[in-house]
GROMACS .gro file of C-alpha atoms in nm:
model
   79
    1CYS     CA    1   6.368  11.190   9.456
    2THR     CA    2   6.604  11.131   9.168
    3SER     CA    3   6.414  11.323   8.919
    4ALA     CA    4   6.510  11.599   8.778
    5GLU     CA    5   6.226  11.757   8.629
    6LEU     CA    6   6.126  11.746   8.960
    7GLN     CA    7   6.390  11.881   9.135
    8TRP     CA    8   6.357  12.190   8.868
    9GLN     CA    9   6.022  12.232   8.954
   10ALA     CA   10   6.027  12.176   9.339
   11GLY     CA   11   6.322  12.425   9.364
   12LEU     CA   12   6.128  12.652   9.170
   13ASP     CA   13   5.840  12.646   9.408
   14ALA     CA   14   6.060  12.687   9.690
   15PHE     CA   15   6.172  13.044   9.520
   16ASN     CA   16   5.813  13.159   9.484
   17GLN     CA   17   5.703  13.051   9.840
   18GLY     CA   18   6.062  13.210  10.005
   19GLN     CA   19   6.190  12.927  10.137
   20PHE     CA   20   6.561  13.030   9.994
   21GLU     CA   21   6.737  12.719  10.176
   22ALA     CA   22   6.521  12.456  10.022
   23CYS     CA   23   6.566  12.671   9.703
   24LEU     CA   24   6.987  12.610   9.675
   25THR     CA   25   6.850  12.179   9.802
   26TYR     CA   26   6.682  12.132   9.474
   27LEU     CA   27   6.870  12.333   9.230
   28ASP     CA   28   7.232  12.180   9.356
   29ALA     CA   29   7.072  11.844   9.318
   30PHE     CA   30   6.908  11.937   8.977
   31ASP     CA   31   7.248  12.131   8.879
   32ALA     CA   32   7.427  11.798   8.934
   33GLN     CA   33   7.225  11.551   8.723
   34THR     CA   34   7.178  11.769   8.472
   35ASP     CA   35   7.497  11.951   8.190
   36ASP     CA   36   7.526  12.332   8.230
   37GLU     CA   37   7.124  12.418   8.220
   38PRO     CA   38   7.069  12.740   8.219
   39TRP     CA   39   6.866  12.929   8.467
   40VAL     CA   40   6.967  12.760   8.753
   41HIS     CA   41   7.295  13.045   8.906
   42TYR     CA   42   6.970  13.243   8.821
   43TYR     CA   43   6.732  13.173   9.015
   44ARG     CA   44   7.066  13.021   9.263
   45ALA     CA   45   7.195  13.388   9.239
   46GLY     CA   46   6.857  13.523   9.357
   47ALA     CA   47   6.778  13.277   9.628
   48LEU     CA   48   7.154  13.365   9.709
   49LEU     CA   49   7.031  13.741   9.756
   50GLN     CA   50   6.714  13.711   9.976
   51LEU     CA   51   7.006  13.562  10.188
   52LYS     CA   52   7.226  13.834  10.185
   53ARG     CA   53   7.457  13.569  10.047
   54PHE     CA   54   7.645  13.874   9.852
   55ASP     CA   55   7.964  13.688   9.763
   56GLU     CA   56   7.800  13.344   9.620
   57ALA     CA   57   7.515  13.520   9.485
   58ALA     CA   58   7.797  13.708   9.288
   59ILE     CA   59   7.962  13.394   9.174
   60ALA     CA   60   7.585  13.254   9.051
   61VAL     CA   61   7.599  13.512   8.876
   62ALA     CA   62   7.899  13.494   8.659
   63GLU     CA   63   7.809  13.133   8.584
   64GLU     CA   64   7.482  13.206   8.436
   65ILE     CA   65   7.603  13.455   8.229
   66LYS     CA   66   7.850  13.195   8.159
   67ARG     CA   67   7.565  12.908   8.127
   68ASN     CA   68   7.377  13.197   7.849
   69PRO     CA   69   7.527  13.411   7.671
   70ASP     CA   70   7.207  13.392   7.477
   71CYS     CA   71   7.028  13.628   7.778
   72PRO     CA   72   7.272  13.859   7.968
   73TYR     CA   73   6.986  14.118   8.093
   74PRO     CA   74   6.853  13.926   8.404
   75SER     CA   75   7.196  13.859   8.495
   76ALA     CA   76   7.322  14.175   8.455
   77VAL     CA   77   7.019  14.363   8.686
   78GLN     CA   78   7.145  14.096   8.963
   79ARG     CA   79   7.524  14.183   8.956
   0.00000   0.00000   0.00000
């Protein structure tokens, strides 16, 4: 699917169902089609934390803080 909106929704659905590898795949596809959207790396970090990929999660948290400076608290909790 090439619809960014569907990729975003699929990423959130996969996250909510505990399918974290699929979540990352959908979010990567969404991120490739959009310009620095907020919340993408928040969900990436959450999926990476669940997968115990802590170094990658730290990078995602830093990116989310950069993209979403008006809402730093959720990413600060992840950090």
